[in-house]
Amino acid sequence: MDLSRSALKVFLAKGGNAVVFFAGITVFARELGASQIGVFFLFQTVLGLTTIVADVGVRGALEKRLSEGQRPDTMLATAMALKLLTVSGAIGVLLLARPYLNGYLGGEYTALLVVALVVQEFADLFIQAVRGELRVGETAIIEFAREAVWVTSGLAFVAAGYGVIGLMYGLVLGSATAACWAFAKLETTVGRPAELSAWSLYDYAKYYFLSSVSGKVYQWMDVAIIGLFLTYADVGAYEVAWEVTLLVLLVSKTLSITLFPQMSQWSSEAAIDRIEAVVPNAIGIALFLSIPAFVGIVVLNYEVLAVIFGSEYTIAAGVLVVLMLEKVFQSVNDVLGSTLRGIDRVDLVARAVVVTIAINLVLNVALVLSIGLLGAAIATTSAAIVQTLLNARYLSQNITLQIPYRLIAWCLVSAAAMGLVVVGVRAALPFGGIALLASCIGAGVASYFLFSFVVPSLRREVVRPGIRMLVSMVRPA
């Protein structure tokens, strides 16, 4: 697998996804208002949490086994059979809880939730199967198509007067598009399920399940608890802030997705030295972008929410700052967790997850009840910090883990200088609104890259390698 080309394809697709998704959320948030968009986010939350039961690690186990070349046709067929069982169980849970779910969501949405679950689970299964074939880059356009179909069809449904249910229809259409496309892309044929393959998948899935739960918990638990104790408008404002911060993880998620199958292959070949060489660089690149993003939000949190989404979302200005700090740690954790899974130590990832889920759940309930929206952000950020530290400790017990401390320090210095520039620009310019926000962001980006290029270690270890990687990515094979 060509890491550079795969990384480019994934990054461009995720960048495109982010632009399309962010534009869609901006329009939907303004058109529907905080309360209605909050209902949609709760629908997404229930869907996301239900996938814990609907997957139980099968997708990740299939990707791992396919990357190892273990009887691919049989593995795929067995994973599909297991997926039918797990999805059926999750549907049973949803139908049993239907009266409560409809009350929680504020409408008769459970039937649509079942359809969305089935389509999404098989879309994700086939996408991860393609990644398991070491063709990560080829899934990039599929992921982009999923987001594009959701946003465009959602806009059409909203314009036609369907309201929030139109966004749900769009979500189903997007996943259906991804499922069909990914299945058509698969080079592995569907064989016959086998008991031995099922046990092989189970051996990995039982640990991957817990590690995947972590992502679901971080993404959805705080929203679920806000939905229980606060209003739909609070859910809408909080989730809008969360979606803004997700933009920062473009690079680290790209690295995580691209590196996992390659780490798995190197691990099976006992090429630990290659893994040890890549991890510090990946951490440095992830932090190179997440640190200045945090500083920028510290300065511009209110303006970002007010100008882009509307004044009713500014109740989440403090939440935005705290969640952006969480993304700094999460960007590192993406690299650490992917590496641990790649070297087949998903059991250690699972161990960290058990601890952090408990922390997240207890703190969310306690802090949401005591201080509201900000409490949910603090709880989620605290759990993210603990998980990152635990994964770093576990990885260092299996390989020589070198944290690029000097690089991080220079990123902090450059980001602080950038923050001062943004403060000065905001104070000096005589206009406001989108023009002021765009000017501040532009000045911040330009000054940060200028400061970074001046620092020798950043120029040598991040900027120049990044330019060389981009050149190699776009050069014809």
mmCIF file of N, CA and C in Angstrom, residues 10-26 143-144 147-148 150-151 243-244 246-251:
data_model
loop_
_atom_site.group_PDB
_atom_site.id
_atom_site.type_symbol
_atom_site.label_atom_id
_atom_site.label_comp_id
_atom_site.label_asym_id
_atom_site.label_seq_id
_atom_site.Cartn_x
_atom_site.Cartn_y
_atom_site.Cartn_z
ATOM 1 N N VAL A 10 -7.464 9.965 1.272
ATOM 2 C CA VAL A 10 -8.295 10.017 2.473
ATOM 3 C C VAL A 10 -8.429 11.449 2.974
ATOM 4 N N PHE A 11 -7.296 12.182 2.980
ATOM 5 C CA PHE A 11 -7.338 13.559 3.478
ATOM 6 C C PHE A 11 -8.222 14.443 2.600
ATOM 7 N N LEU A 12 -8.074 14.320 1.280
ATOM 8 C CA LEU A 12 -8.900 15.122 0.387
ATOM 9 C C LEU A 12 -10.382 14.781 0.551
ATOM 10 N N ALA A 13 -10.657 13.479 0.697
ATOM 11 C CA ALA A 13 -12.056 13.075 0.885
ATOM 12 C C ALA A 13 -12.594 13.595 2.203
ATOM 13 N N LYS A 14 -11.790 13.467 3.266
ATOM 14 C CA LYS A 14 -12.244 13.955 4.562
ATOM 15 C C LYS A 14 -12.358 15.470 4.569
ATOM 16 N N GLY A 15 -11.437 16.127 3.858
ATOM 17 C CA GLY A 15 -11.555 17.575 3.731
ATOM 18 C C GLY A 15 -12.821 17.954 2.992
ATOM 19 N N GLY A 16 -13.094 17.235 1.902
ATOM 20 C CA GLY A 16 -14.332 17.476 1.177
ATOM 21 C C GLY A 16 -15.552 17.171 2.019
ATOM 22 N N ASN A 17 -15.483 16.065 2.761
ATOM 23 C CA ASN A 17 -16.580 15.716 3.672
ATOM 24 C C ASN A 17 -16.833 16.833 4.660
ATOM 25 N N ALA A 18 -15.722 17.345 5.232
ATOM 26 C CA ALA A 18 -15.842 18.383 6.260
ATOM 27 C C ALA A 18 -16.485 19.643 5.694
ATOM 28 N N VAL A 19 -16.062 20.025 4.499
ATOM 29 C CA VAL A 19 -16.622 21.224 3.873
ATOM 30 C C VAL A 19 -18.108 21.037 3.584
ATOM 31 N N VAL A 20 -18.447 19.896 2.968
ATOM 32 C CA VAL A 20 -19.848 19.623 2.635
ATOM 33 C C VAL A 20 -20.699 19.523 3.896
ATOM 34 N N PHE A 21 -20.197 18.756 4.889
ATOM 35 C CA PHE A 21 -20.954 18.560 6.115
ATOM 36 C C PHE A 21 -21.123 19.878 6.866
ATOM 37 N N PHE A 22 -20.039 20.644 6.961
ATOM 38 C CA PHE A 22 -20.097 21.907 7.702
ATOM 39 C C PHE A 22 -21.055 22.882 7.031
ATOM 40 N N ALA A 23 -21.003 22.930 5.697
ATOM 41 C CA ALA A 23 -21.932 23.800 4.973
ATOM 42 C C ALA A 23 -23.376 23.357 5.209
ATOM 43 N N GLY A 24 -23.588 22.034 5.170
ATOM 44 C CA GLY A 24 -24.936 21.524 5.403
ATOM 45 C C GLY A 24 -25.444 21.832 6.792
ATOM 46 N N ILE A 25 -24.600 21.568 7.806
ATOM 47 C CA ILE A 25 -25.005 21.842 9.185
ATOM 48 C C ILE A 25 -25.291 23.322 9.383
ATOM 49 N N THR A 26 -24.487 24.191 8.751
ATOM 50 C CA THR A 26 -24.707 25.637 8.875
ATOM 51 C C THR A 26 -26.079 26.022 8.343
ATOM 52 N N GLU A 143 -16.702 7.676 1.045
ATOM 53 C CA GLU A 143 -17.049 8.462 2.227
ATOM 54 C C GLU A 143 -17.541 9.854 1.822
ATOM 55 N N PHE A 144 -16.894 10.421 0.820
ATOM 56 C CA PHE A 144 -17.320 11.742 0.346
ATOM 57 C C PHE A 144 -18.724 11.679 -0.242
ATOM 58 N N GLU A 147 -21.493 11.686 2.431
ATOM 59 C CA GLU A 147 -21.793 13.002 2.990
ATOM 60 C C GLU A 147 -22.501 13.883 1.971
ATOM 61 N N ALA A 148 -22.031 13.836 0.728
ATOM 62 C CA ALA A 148 -22.620 14.692 -0.300
ATOM 63 C C ALA A 148 -24.091 14.344 -0.547
ATOM 64 N N TRP A 150 -26.095 12.860 1.603
ATOM 65 C CA TRP A 150 -26.872 13.262 2.784
ATOM 66 C C TRP A 150 -27.193 14.749 2.758
ATOM 67 N N VAL A 151 -26.202 15.578 2.496
ATOM 68 C CA VAL A 151 -26.420 17.025 2.536
ATOM 69 C C VAL A 151 -27.341 17.480 1.411
ATOM 70 N N GLU A 243 -19.395 19.755 16.294
ATOM 71 C CA GLU A 243 -19.109 19.601 14.870
ATOM 72 C C GLU A 243 -18.030 20.575 14.408
ATOM 73 N N VAL A 244 -18.005 21.780 14.978
ATOM 74 C CA VAL A 244 -16.945 22.736 14.646
ATOM 75 C C VAL A 244 -15.581 22.158 15.014
ATOM 76 N N LEU A 246 -14.665 19.081 15.268
ATOM 77 C CA LEU A 246 -14.283 17.884 14.511
ATOM 78 C C LEU A 246 -13.395 18.216 13.314
ATOM 79 N N LEU A 247 -13.467 19.454 12.823
ATOM 80 C CA LEU A 247 -12.634 19.844 11.694
ATOM 81 C C LEU A 247 -11.148 19.668 12.006
ATOM 82 N N VAL A 248 -10.805 19.793 13.294
ATOM 83 C CA VAL A 248 -9.405 19.710 13.703
ATOM 84 C C VAL A 248 -8.858 18.294 13.541
ATOM 85 N N LEU A 249 -9.729 17.295 13.574
ATOM 86 C CA LEU A 249 -9.279 15.909 13.530
ATOM 87 C C LEU A 249 -9.105 15.369 12.110
ATOM 88 N N LEU A 250 -9.209 16.232 11.116
ATOM 89 C CA LEU A 250 -9.052 15.773 9.737
ATOM 90 C C LEU A 250 -7.730 15.043 9.528
ATOM 91 N N VAL A 251 -6.666 15.636 10.031
ATOM 92 C CA VAL A 251 -5.336 15.064 9.811
ATOM 93 C C VAL A 251 -5.148 13.797 10.633
#
